[in-house]
Amino acid sequence: MVDMVTAVPPMTPEAAVQHVTTTNPLFELTTATIRGTQFRVFKNIPPHARALLHASRAAQADGAADYLVFQDDRWTFDEFTNEVHRMAHVLERDFAVTKGIPVAIAMRNYPELLILVLAIASIGAVTVFVNAWWTTEELDYALRDSDARLVFADKDRVERIQPLVADLGLTLVGVRDGEGLAGKSYSDLLAACADTTAPDVEIDTDDDFAVMYSSGTTGHPKGVVQTHRGAMNAVFTWLMQAVMAPLVNPPEDDAPPAPRPSVLIVTPLFHVTATHPMFLLSMPAGAKLALMYKWDATEAVRIVEKEKITRFLGVPTQSAELLQASEALGFSLETLDYIGSGGAKRPAAQVEDLARKFPNADIATGWGMTETNAVGIGMAGPDYVARPGSAGRLHPPVQDLKFLDENGHEVPTGEIGEITVKSPCNMRCYLNKPEATAEVLRDGWLRTGDMGFIDSDGYVTISDRKKNIIIRGGENISCLDVEGALHRHPAVAEACAFSLPHDRLGETVGACVQTRPGQSTSQEELNAFLADHIARFKIPERIWIQASPLPRGATDKTDRRALRAQCLESIAETGAV
């Protein structure tokens, strides 16, 4: 699908963008008016996910290539496509799913999740990605908010959702170990449908593709509504970076041909990092996809060796653990040519360690959001080694970037402002939250809540987060979400959550609570209480408990920064972890 052209001498990145967009029809640009605002967009890319599936067949050896690997199961691209089509017809025939209907997927990383995403999209319905770590209470909120009444789930999620079935009028379909526990089973439904023809539902490029939930500054997560156009423009933005790379850094004349790309997915598929730059991109890139049910560094090393994986993308913790496991097992993992990170900032020392251990691989970093379909900023290779504290440069060619002060005015180069991006990849809205949408989306520009600055060479450094989000190993946690759960405990008068530094995870959750007069509690009691209200990864590693009021700022709000500093100082004084 992509003509990988090299050029000598090397081009500047700007010249490479000009060359690719004017000589390769796939990346030709035009303009489009989207929800009243004009954007640059790719002119000739597939307009929606179903078209992407079909257009990618040529890149996948006309459908004959091994495409999807999970443990002992394998699918060629044609086999995968046929299962997508069969499941699409099941959705139409057995569940009367039509265009615009939300369908929820609640499971760990199984192949059926990928098949369902494209089956749902192929008939113009909307995938609702459900966080597999959520409690029954959190699942209840998302299913009510999205209005999804058909849910595909594995065993653990079936068990958590069962208490909601009658009240919400849900239809549950069990997948893998969930089969037999719900009213219907995925494998039985698939076996009963032999129709492998493609659905013919008309889909507009600006129709909704998916809803993904992202933690925010309110107690409940926000449903990010992504369109087909947004997802497709993100996919081809990344694909274009691969076309530009040999123009900017030409290979040696005697370099062997690049191997077929092979991708290992290790992060949860209910997050945009796994679905978009890994799964969706793999199809037009002609890549093979290997899937891990859950993260295990030793198993990841074995899969990289067996499947000749070239591309690894995970949170920084996973890169570090992959390095450690490869050394322990004595494997060089020489097929890896890309080791990326997202979801959290990678420690600078880790960049050097990875570059030394994996000399054949470009060590990479990236910044993107669920709200941007994961596209954004990034860099790889020597640039990253030289600037390990930077997030990289804006990925061309359909994005624009500026940095704004509190009043919405653009700040000069080198000064800190709120990272604000404009592109067709931006979300349509926050589901059912018009006020929250209006706060961040203005005239096509998305105010991200991340603070940073850009230097004269175009490299962006992220300095802080305007919104109170803790990023624990790539998982976004709302401070107010944790605080809301703590406030439910009868002994808690006030609560404040904040990040704690963590060597492996980057950050973890800390909290301080004020008890009610005459009452007492303990961390053990509070954590046991929280287990019924929030997912385990959100439960604080440490809780400070005091009878006195929490510190307040000039506006009488809890001074989160002062409290965090006070608690961290107590750790330093006592030596406690």
Coordinates of C-alpha atoms in Angstrom, one line a residue:
M1 CA 0.0 0.0 0.0
V2 CA 3.0 2.3 0.7
D3 CA 5.9 2.9 -1.7
M4 CA 8.9 3.2 0.6
V5 CA 11.2 5.5 -1.4
T6 CA 14.7 6.4 -0.3
A7 CA 16.7 9.5 -1.3
V8 CA 20.3 10.6 -1.2
P9 CA 21.4 13.1 0.1
P10 CA 19.1 13.2 3.2
M11 CA 16.2 15.6 3.2
T12 CA 15.2 17.9 6.1
P13 CA 11.9 16.8 7.8
E14 CA 10.2 19.8 6.2
A15 CA 11.4 18.9 2.7
A16 CA 10.4 15.2 3.2
V17 CA 6.9 16.3 4.1
Q18 CA 6.7 18.4 0.9
H19 CA 8.1 15.6 -1.2
V20 CA 5.8 12.9 0.2
T21 CA 2.6 14.9 0.1
T22 CA 3.2 16.1 -3.5
T23 CA 4.5 12.9 -5.1
N24 CA 2.7 10.1 -3.3
P25 CA -1.1 10.2 -4.0
L26 CA -1.9 8.3 -0.8
F27 CA -0.7 11.2 1.3
E28 CA -2.0 14.0 -0.9
L29 CA -3.6 16.8 1.1
T30 CA -6.8 18.7 0.7
T31 CA -9.1 20.7 3.1
A32 CA -12.4 19.8 4.6
T33 CA -15.0 21.6 6.7
I34 CA -15.7 19.5 9.8
R35 CA -18.4 20.7 12.2
G36 CA -18.0 24.2 10.9
T37 CA -14.2 24.4 11.0
Q38 CA -11.8 24.0 8.1
F39 CA -9.0 21.4 8.5
R40 CA -6.2 20.0 6.4
V41 CA -6.9 16.3 5.7
F42 CA -5.6 13.4 3.7
K43 CA -7.5 13.4 0.4
N44 CA -7.2 9.8 -0.8
I45 CA -7.1 7.6 2.4
P46 CA -9.9 5.1 3.2
P47 CA -12.9 7.1 4.6
H48 CA -13.8 4.7 7.4
A49 CA -12.6 1.6 9.2
R50 CA -14.4 -0.9 6.9
A51 CA -12.7 0.7 3.9
L52 CA -9.4 0.5 5.7
L53 CA -9.8 -3.3 6.2
H54 CA -10.5 -3.8 2.6
A55 CA -7.8 -1.4 1.3
S56 CA -5.2 -3.1 3.4
R57 CA -5.5 -6.5 1.8
A58 CA -2.8 -5.8 -0.9
A59 CA -0.3 -4.9 1.9
Q60 CA -1.1 -8.2 3.6
A61 CA 0.1 -10.4 0.6
D62 CA -3.4 -10.2 -0.9
G63 CA -4.8 -11.6 2.2
A64 CA -2.5 -14.6 2.5
A65 CA -0.1 -13.3 5.0
D66 CA -0.2 -14.4 8.7
Y67 CA -1.8 -11.5 10.4
L68 CA -3.0 -12.2 13.9
V69 CA -1.2 -14.5 16.5
F70 CA -2.5 -15.3 19.9
Q71 CA -0.9 -18.1 21.8
D72 CA -1.5 -21.2 19.6
D73 CA -4.2 -19.5 17.4
R74 CA -3.3 -17.9 14.1
W75 CA -5.3 -16.0 11.4
T76 CA -4.3 -15.0 7.9
F77 CA -5.5 -11.6 6.9
D78 CA -8.3 -13.1 4.8
E79 CA -9.3 -15.4 7.7
F80 CA -9.4 -12.4 10.0
T81 CA -11.4 -10.4 7.5
N82 CA -13.9 -13.2 7.0
E83 CA -14.5 -13.5 10.7
V84 CA -15.1 -9.7 10.9
H85 CA -17.7 -10.0 8.2
R86 CA -19.4 -13.0 9.8
M87 CA -19.6 -11.3 13.1
A88 CA -21.0 -8.1 11.4
H89 CA -23.8 -10.2 10.0
V90 CA -24.4 -11.8 13.5
L91 CA -24.7 -8.3 15.0
E92 CA -27.3 -7.3 12.3
R93 CA -29.2 -10.6 12.2
D94 CA -29.2 -11.8 15.9
F95 CA -29.2 -8.5 17.7
A96 CA -30.7 -6.0 15.2
V97 CA -27.7 -3.7 15.6
T98 CA -27.9 -0.8 13.1
K99 CA -26.0 2.3 12.3
G100 CA -25.2 4.5 15.3
I101 CA -26.1 1.8 17.9
P102 CA -23.5 1.5 20.7
V103 CA -22.0 -1.9 21.4
A104 CA -19.8 -2.4 24.5
I105 CA -16.7 -4.6 24.6
A106 CA -15.5 -5.6 28.1
M107 CA -12.6 -8.0 28.1
R108 CA -8.8 -8.4 28.4
N109 CA -6.6 -8.6 25.3
Y110 CA -8.3 -11.4 23.2
P111 CA -8.4 -11.6 19.4
E112 CA -12.2 -11.4 19.5
L113 CA -11.9 -7.8 20.7
L114 CA -10.1 -6.8 17.5
I115 CA -12.6 -8.7 15.4
L116 CA -15.6 -7.1 17.2
V117 CA -14.2 -3.6 16.8
L118 CA -14.1 -3.9 13.0
A119 CA -17.4 -5.9 12.8
I120 CA -19.2 -3.1 14.8
A121 CA -17.5 -0.4 12.7
S122 CA -18.4 -2.2 9.4
I123 CA -22.1 -1.8 10.0
G124 CA -21.8 1.8 11.1
A125 CA -22.4 1.0 14.8
V126 CA -20.2 2.4 17.6
T127 CA -17.7 0.5 19.7
V128 CA -17.8 1.4 23.4
F129 CA -14.5 0.4 24.9
V130 CA -14.9 -0.6 28.6
N131 CA -11.9 -0.6 31.0
A132 CA -11.4 -4.2 32.0
W133 CA -10.2 -3.2 35.4
W134 CA -13.3 -1.3 36.5
T135 CA -15.5 -2.4 39.3
T136 CA -19.3 -3.1 39.0
E137 CA -20.0 0.4 40.1
E138 CA -17.7 1.9 37.5
L139 CA -19.1 -0.4 34.8
D140 CA -22.6 0.7 35.7
Y141 CA -21.7 4.3 35.1
A142 CA -20.2 3.7 31.7
L143 CA -23.0 1.5 30.4
R144 CA -25.6 4.0 31.5
D145 CA -23.6 6.9 30.1
S146 CA -23.0 5.2 26.7
D147 CA -26.5 3.6 26.5
A148 CA -24.9 0.4 25.4
R149 CA -27.2 -2.5 25.9
L150 CA -25.3 -5.3 24.1
V151 CA -22.1 -6.2 25.8
F152 CA -19.4 -8.8 24.8
A153 CA -17.4 -9.8 27.8
D154 CA -15.0 -12.4 29.2
K155 CA -15.4 -14.3 32.5
D156 CA -14.4 -11.6 35.0
R157 CA -16.3 -8.9 33.2
V158 CA -19.4 -11.1 32.9
E159 CA -19.3 -11.7 36.6
R160 CA -19.0 -8.0 37.4
I161 CA -21.7 -7.0 34.9
Q162 CA -24.3 -9.7 35.9
P163 CA -25.7 -7.6 38.8
L164 CA -26.5 -4.9 36.2
V165 CA -28.3 -7.0 33.6
A166 CA -31.9 -6.7 34.9
D167 CA -31.7 -3.1 35.8
L168 CA -30.1 -1.9 32.6
G169 CA -31.8 -4.4 30.3
L170 CA -28.5 -5.7 29.1
T171 CA -27.8 -8.6 26.6
L172 CA -24.5 -10.3 27.6
V173 CA -22.5 -12.4 25.2
G174 CA -19.7 -14.5 26.7
V175 CA -16.3 -14.6 25.0
R176 CA -13.6 -17.2 25.7
D177 CA -13.7 -18.1 29.4
G178 CA -17.0 -16.1 29.6
E179 CA -18.8 -18.5 27.4
G180 CA -21.5 -20.5 29.2
L181 CA -21.8 -17.8 31.9
A182 CA -23.9 -15.4 29.8
G183 CA -27.0 -15.8 27.8
K184 CA -25.2 -16.2 24.5
S185 CA -21.7 -17.3 23.5
Y186 CA -19.4 -15.7 20.9
S187 CA -18.3 -19.0 19.3
D188 CA -21.8 -20.4 18.9
L189 CA -23.0 -17.2 17.2
L190 CA -20.0 -17.2 14.9
A191 CA -20.4 -20.9 14.0
A192 CA -24.0 -20.3 13.0
C193 CA -23.1 -17.7 10.4
A194 CA -21.2 -18.6 7.3
D195 CA -21.8 -15.3 5.4
T196 CA -18.4 -13.8 4.6
T197 CA -19.6 -11.0 2.3
A198 CA -18.8 -7.5 3.3
P199 CA -21.7 -5.4 4.8
D200 CA -23.0 -2.7 2.6
V201 CA -24.2 -0.2 5.1
E202 CA -23.4 3.4 4.0
I203 CA -20.9 5.0 6.4
D204 CA -19.9 8.7 6.3
T205 CA -16.3 9.6 7.2
D206 CA -17.6 11.9 10.0
D207 CA -19.8 9.2 11.6
D208 CA -18.9 8.1 15.1
F209 CA -16.4 5.2 15.2
A210 CA -15.9 4.6 19.0
V211 CA -16.3 5.8 22.5
M212 CA -13.2 5.5 24.8
Y213 CA -13.3 6.5 28.4
S214 CA -10.6 8.8 29.7
S215 CA -10.0 10.0 33.2
G216 CA -10.5 13.7 33.7
T217 CA -10.9 16.3 36.3
T218 CA -14.3 15.2 37.3
G219 CA -15.1 12.2 39.5
H220 CA -16.5 10.1 36.6
P221 CA -14.5 9.3 33.4
K222 CA -15.4 11.1 30.2
G223 CA -16.5 9.2 27.1
V224 CA -14.3 10.5 24.2
V225 CA -16.3 10.2 21.0
Q226 CA -14.0 9.4 18.0
T227 CA -15.0 9.6 14.4
H228 CA -13.9 7.4 11.5
R229 CA -12.2 10.5 9.9
G230 CA -10.3 11.2 13.1
A231 CA -9.1 7.6 13.4
M232 CA -8.2 7.2 9.7
N233 CA -6.2 10.5 9.6
A234 CA -4.3 9.4 12.7
V235 CA -3.4 6.1 11.1
F236 CA -2.1 7.6 7.9
T237 CA -0.2 10.3 9.9
W238 CA 1.8 7.5 11.5
L239 CA 2.1 5.6 8.2
M240 CA 3.5 8.8 6.6
Q241 CA 6.3 9.0 9.2
A242 CA 7.5 5.6 8.1
V243 CA 7.6 6.8 4.5
M244 CA 9.5 9.9 5.5
A245 CA 12.1 8.2 7.7
P246 CA 14.3 6.8 4.9
L247 CA 14.2 10.2 3.2
V248 CA 15.5 12.0 6.3
N249 CA 17.9 9.2 7.3
P250 CA 18.7 7.2 4.1
P251 CA 19.9 3.6 4.7
E252 CA 23.4 2.5 3.7
D253 CA 23.7 1.4 0.1
D254 CA 24.4 -2.2 1.1
A255 CA 21.7 -2.3 3.8
P256 CA 19.5 -5.4 3.5
P257 CA 15.8 -5.0 2.8
A258 CA 13.7 -4.2 5.8
P259 CA 11.9 -7.2 7.3
R260 CA 8.2 -7.4 7.3
P261 CA 6.9 -5.3 10.3
S262 CA 5.7 -7.4 13.2
V263 CA 4.0 -5.8 16.1
L264 CA 3.6 -7.0 19.7
I265 CA 0.6 -5.6 21.6
V266 CA 1.3 -5.6 25.4
T267 CA -0.9 -2.7 26.6
P268 CA -4.7 -3.0 27.1
L269 CA -6.8 -2.8 24.0
F270 CA -9.3 -0.6 25.7
H271 CA -6.7 2.1 25.5
V272 CA -6.0 4.1 22.4
T273 CA -2.2 3.3 22.5
A274 CA -3.0 -0.3 21.6
T275 CA -5.9 0.2 19.2
H276 CA -4.8 3.0 17.0
P277 CA -0.9 3.1 16.4
M278 CA -0.7 -0.7 16.9
F279 CA -3.9 -2.5 15.7
L280 CA -5.3 -0.1 13.1
L281 CA -1.9 0.9 11.8
S282 CA -0.8 -2.7 11.4
M283 CA -3.3 -3.3 8.6
P284 CA -2.1 -0.8 5.9
A285 CA 1.5 -1.1 7.1
G286 CA 1.4 -4.8 6.1
A287 CA 2.4 -5.8 9.6
K288 CA 1.8 -9.0 11.6
L289 CA 0.1 -8.6 14.9
A290 CA 1.0 -10.7 18.0
L291 CA -1.3 -10.3 21.1
M292 CA -0.5 -10.7 24.8
Y293 CA -3.4 -11.5 27.1
K294 CA -1.7 -9.7 30.0
W295 CA 1.8 -8.3 30.5
D296 CA 4.6 -10.7 31.4
A297 CA 8.1 -9.6 30.5
T298 CA 9.5 -13.2 30.2
E299 CA 6.7 -14.2 27.9
A300 CA 7.1 -11.0 25.9
V301 CA 10.8 -11.9 25.3
R302 CA 9.8 -15.4 24.1
I303 CA 7.2 -14.0 21.7
V304 CA 9.6 -11.4 20.3
E305 CA 12.1 -14.2 19.5
K306 CA 9.5 -16.7 18.1
E307 CA 7.5 -14.2 16.0
K308 CA 10.5 -12.0 15.0
I309 CA 8.8 -9.0 16.4
T310 CA 10.1 -5.7 15.1
R311 CA 7.9 -3.1 16.9
F312 CA 7.4 -2.9 20.6
L313 CA 5.3 -0.1 22.2
G314 CA 4.3 0.1 25.9
V315 CA 4.6 2.2 29.0
P316 CA 8.2 2.9 30.1
T317 CA 7.9 0.3 32.8
Q318 CA 7.4 -2.4 30.2
S319 CA 10.4 -1.4 28.2
A320 CA 12.6 -1.6 31.3
E321 CA 11.2 -5.0 32.3
L322 CA 11.7 -6.3 28.7
L323 CA 15.3 -5.3 28.9
Q324 CA 15.8 -7.0 32.2
A325 CA 14.0 -10.2 31.1
S326 CA 16.0 -10.4 27.8
E327 CA 19.3 -10.1 29.8
A328 CA 18.1 -12.7 32.3
L329 CA 17.2 -15.2 29.5
G330 CA 20.2 -14.4 27.4
F331 CA 18.3 -13.1 24.3
S332 CA 19.5 -10.1 22.2
L333 CA 16.1 -9.5 20.6
E334 CA 17.9 -8.3 17.5
T335 CA 14.8 -8.3 15.3
L336 CA 13.5 -5.2 17.3
D337 CA 13.9 -2.1 15.3
Y338 CA 11.5 0.1 17.3
I339 CA 11.0 0.3 21.1
G340 CA 8.5 3.1 21.8
S341 CA 6.8 4.4 24.9
G342 CA 3.7 6.3 25.6
G343 CA 1.3 6.9 28.5
A344 CA 4.0 8.2 30.8
K345 CA 7.4 9.9 30.5
R346 CA 10.3 7.5 30.3
P347 CA 13.2 8.2 32.7
A348 CA 16.2 9.7 30.9
A349 CA 18.6 7.0 32.2
Q350 CA 16.3 4.3 30.6
V351 CA 16.8 5.9 27.2
E352 CA 20.5 5.3 27.3
D353 CA 20.2 1.8 28.7
L354 CA 17.7 0.8 26.0
A355 CA 19.9 2.3 23.2
R356 CA 22.9 0.4 24.5
K357 CA 21.2 -2.9 24.9
F358 CA 19.2 -2.8 21.6
P359 CA 21.6 -1.1 19.1
N360 CA 19.4 -2.2 16.1
A361 CA 16.3 -0.5 17.5
D362 CA 15.2 3.1 17.4
I363 CA 14.3 4.0 21.0
A364 CA 11.2 6.2 20.7
T365 CA 8.8 8.3 22.7
G366 CA 5.4 9.8 21.9
W367 CA 2.7 12.0 23.3
G368 CA -0.9 11.7 22.3
M369 CA -4.3 11.6 23.9
T370 CA -7.5 9.6 23.6
E371 CA -9.0 12.9 22.6
T372 CA -6.6 13.1 19.6
N373 CA -6.9 9.5 18.5
A374 CA -3.4 9.0 20.0
V375 CA -1.7 11.2 17.4
G376 CA 0.5 14.1 18.5
I377 CA 4.2 14.5 19.2
G378 CA 7.1 12.0 19.0
M379 CA 10.7 11.3 18.1
A380 CA 13.0 8.3 17.8
G381 CA 16.6 7.2 17.4
P382 CA 19.5 9.6 17.9
D383 CA 17.2 12.6 18.3
Y384 CA 15.6 11.0 21.4
V385 CA 19.0 9.9 22.8
A386 CA 20.2 13.4 22.5
R387 CA 17.1 14.9 24.1
P388 CA 15.7 12.3 26.5
G389 CA 13.7 14.9 28.4
S390 CA 11.8 16.1 25.3
A391 CA 8.5 14.7 24.0
G392 CA 9.6 15.3 20.3
R393 CA 8.2 17.1 17.4
L394 CA 4.7 17.5 16.1
H395 CA 3.9 14.7 13.6
P396 CA 3.0 16.2 10.2
P397 CA 1.1 17.0 8.0
V398 CA -2.5 17.5 9.3
Q399 CA -1.8 18.9 12.8
D400 CA -1.2 22.4 14.1
L401 CA 0.2 23.3 17.5
K402 CA 0.3 26.3 19.8
F403 CA 0.9 27.1 23.4
L404 CA -1.6 29.2 25.3
D405 CA -1.6 31.2 28.5
E406 CA -4.5 31.3 31.0
N407 CA -6.2 33.9 28.9
G408 CA -6.0 31.9 25.7
H409 CA -3.2 34.0 24.2
E410 CA -0.3 32.4 22.4
V411 CA 3.0 32.5 24.4
P412 CA 6.4 33.0 22.7
T413 CA 8.8 30.2 21.8
G414 CA 10.5 28.8 24.9
E415 CA 7.8 29.9 27.4
I416 CA 5.5 27.5 29.1
G417 CA 1.9 27.4 28.0
E418 CA -1.0 24.9 27.6
I419 CA -0.4 22.5 24.7
T420 CA -3.2 23.1 22.2
V421 CA -3.6 21.1 19.0
K422 CA -5.8 21.4 15.9
S423 CA -6.3 18.5 13.6
P424 CA -9.0 16.3 12.0
C425 CA -7.9 13.6 14.4
N426 CA -9.4 15.5 17.4
M427 CA -12.5 14.0 19.1
R428 CA -16.0 15.0 18.1
C429 CA -17.0 15.7 21.8
Y430 CA -17.2 14.3 25.3
L431 CA -20.3 12.1 25.4
N432 CA -23.2 13.7 27.1
K433 CA -21.0 16.5 28.4
P434 CA -21.5 19.7 26.3
E435 CA -20.0 22.0 28.9
A436 CA -16.8 19.9 29.3
T437 CA -16.6 19.7 25.5
A438 CA -16.9 23.5 25.2
E439 CA -14.1 24.0 27.8
V440 CA -11.5 22.1 25.7
L441 CA -12.7 22.3 22.0
R442 CA -12.8 25.8 20.5
D443 CA -12.8 26.5 16.7
G444 CA -11.2 23.1 16.1
W445 CA -8.4 23.6 18.7
L446 CA -8.2 21.1 21.6
R447 CA -6.8 22.5 24.9
T448 CA -5.1 19.4 26.2
G449 CA -4.5 20.3 29.9
D450 CA -0.8 19.5 29.5
M451 CA 1.7 22.3 30.0
G452 CA 4.9 22.6 28.1
F453 CA 7.1 24.7 25.7
I454 CA 8.5 24.4 22.3
D455 CA 12.1 25.4 21.4
S456 CA 13.4 27.1 18.2
D457 CA 14.0 23.7 16.5
G458 CA 10.4 22.5 17.1
Y459 CA 11.0 20.1 20.0
V460 CA 8.4 20.1 22.7
T461 CA 9.0 19.5 26.4
I462 CA 6.1 18.7 28.6
S463 CA 6.6 20.3 32.0
D464 CA 3.4 19.7 34.0
R465 CA -0.3 18.7 33.9
K466 CA -2.9 21.4 34.3
K467 CA -5.5 18.8 35.2
N468 CA -5.1 16.7 38.3
I469 CA -4.3 13.4 36.7
I470 CA -1.9 10.7 38.1
I471 CA -0.3 8.5 35.4
R472 CA 0.4 5.1 37.0
G473 CA 2.3 3.0 34.5
G474 CA 0.4 4.5 31.6
E475 CA -3.0 4.3 33.3
N476 CA -4.7 7.7 33.8
I477 CA -6.2 8.2 37.3
S478 CA -8.4 11.2 38.2
C479 CA -7.5 12.6 41.7
L480 CA -11.2 13.5 42.1
D481 CA -12.2 9.9 41.3
V482 CA -10.0 8.6 44.2
E483 CA -11.2 11.4 46.5
G484 CA -14.8 10.8 45.7
A485 CA -14.5 7.2 46.8
L486 CA -12.6 8.1 49.9
H487 CA -15.3 10.6 50.9
R488 CA -17.8 7.7 51.0
H489 CA -16.1 6.2 54.0
P490 CA -18.0 7.3 57.2
A491 CA -14.8 8.2 59.1
V492 CA -13.5 10.6 56.3
A493 CA -14.3 14.3 56.5
E494 CA -12.0 15.4 53.7
A495 CA -9.7 13.7 51.2
C496 CA -7.0 14.8 48.8
A497 CA -5.2 12.6 46.3
F498 CA -1.9 13.3 44.6
S499 CA 0.9 11.5 42.8
L500 CA 3.8 9.8 44.4
P501 CA 7.1 9.1 42.5
H502 CA 7.7 5.5 41.8
D503 CA 10.8 4.0 40.3
R504 CA 9.0 1.3 38.2
L505 CA 5.6 2.8 37.5
G506 CA 6.6 6.5 37.2
E507 CA 3.9 7.6 39.5
T508 CA 1.5 6.0 41.9
V509 CA -1.4 7.2 44.0
G510 CA -1.0 8.9 47.4
A511 CA -3.7 10.5 49.5
C512 CA -4.3 12.3 52.8
V513 CA -7.5 12.3 54.7
Q514 CA -8.9 14.2 57.6
T515 CA -11.0 12.1 59.9
R516 CA -14.4 13.2 61.4
P517 CA -14.4 14.3 65.1
G518 CA -14.3 11.3 67.4
Q519 CA -13.6 8.8 64.6
S520 CA -10.5 6.9 63.4
T521 CA -9.5 4.6 60.6
S522 CA -6.4 3.0 59.1
Q523 CA -4.9 2.6 55.6
E524 CA -5.9 -1.1 55.6
E525 CA -9.5 -0.3 56.4
L526 CA -9.7 2.4 53.8
N527 CA -8.1 0.3 51.1
A528 CA -10.5 -2.6 51.8
F529 CA -13.4 -0.1 51.6
L530 CA -12.1 1.4 48.3
A531 CA -11.9 -2.0 46.7
D532 CA -15.7 -2.0 46.2
H533 CA -15.7 1.4 44.7
I534 CA -12.7 1.9 42.4
A535 CA -10.4 -0.3 40.4
R536 CA -7.4 -1.7 42.2
F537 CA -4.9 0.4 40.2
K538 CA -6.5 3.6 41.6
I539 CA -6.2 2.5 45.3
P540 CA -3.5 4.6 47.1
E541 CA -0.1 3.1 47.8
R542 CA 0.0 5.2 50.9
I543 CA -2.6 7.2 52.9
W544 CA -1.7 9.8 55.5
I545 CA -4.4 10.1 58.1
Q546 CA -4.9 13.2 60.3
A547 CA -7.5 14.8 62.6
S548 CA -6.5 18.3 61.6
P549 CA -7.8 20.1 58.5
L550 CA -5.9 19.7 55.2
P551 CA -3.9 22.8 54.1
R552 CA -5.8 25.4 52.0
G553 CA -4.8 28.0 49.5
A554 CA -5.9 31.6 49.0
T555 CA -9.2 30.6 47.4
D556 CA -9.9 28.2 50.3
K557 CA -9.5 25.1 48.1
T558 CA -7.3 22.3 49.3
D559 CA -3.7 23.1 48.5
R560 CA -2.8 19.9 46.7
R561 CA 0.7 20.8 45.9
A562 CA 1.5 21.9 49.5
L563 CA -0.1 18.8 50.9
R564 CA 1.9 16.5 48.5
A565 CA 5.1 18.3 49.4
Q566 CA 4.4 17.9 53.1
C567 CA 3.7 14.1 52.7
L568 CA 6.8 13.6 50.5
E569 CA 8.8 15.3 53.2
S570 CA 7.5 12.9 55.8
I571 CA 8.7 10.0 53.6
A572 CA 12.1 11.5 53.3
E573 CA 12.4 12.0 57.0
T574 CA 11.3 8.5 58.0
G575 CA 12.8 6.7 55.1
A576 CA 9.5 5.0 54.5
V577 CA 8.5 3.9 51.0

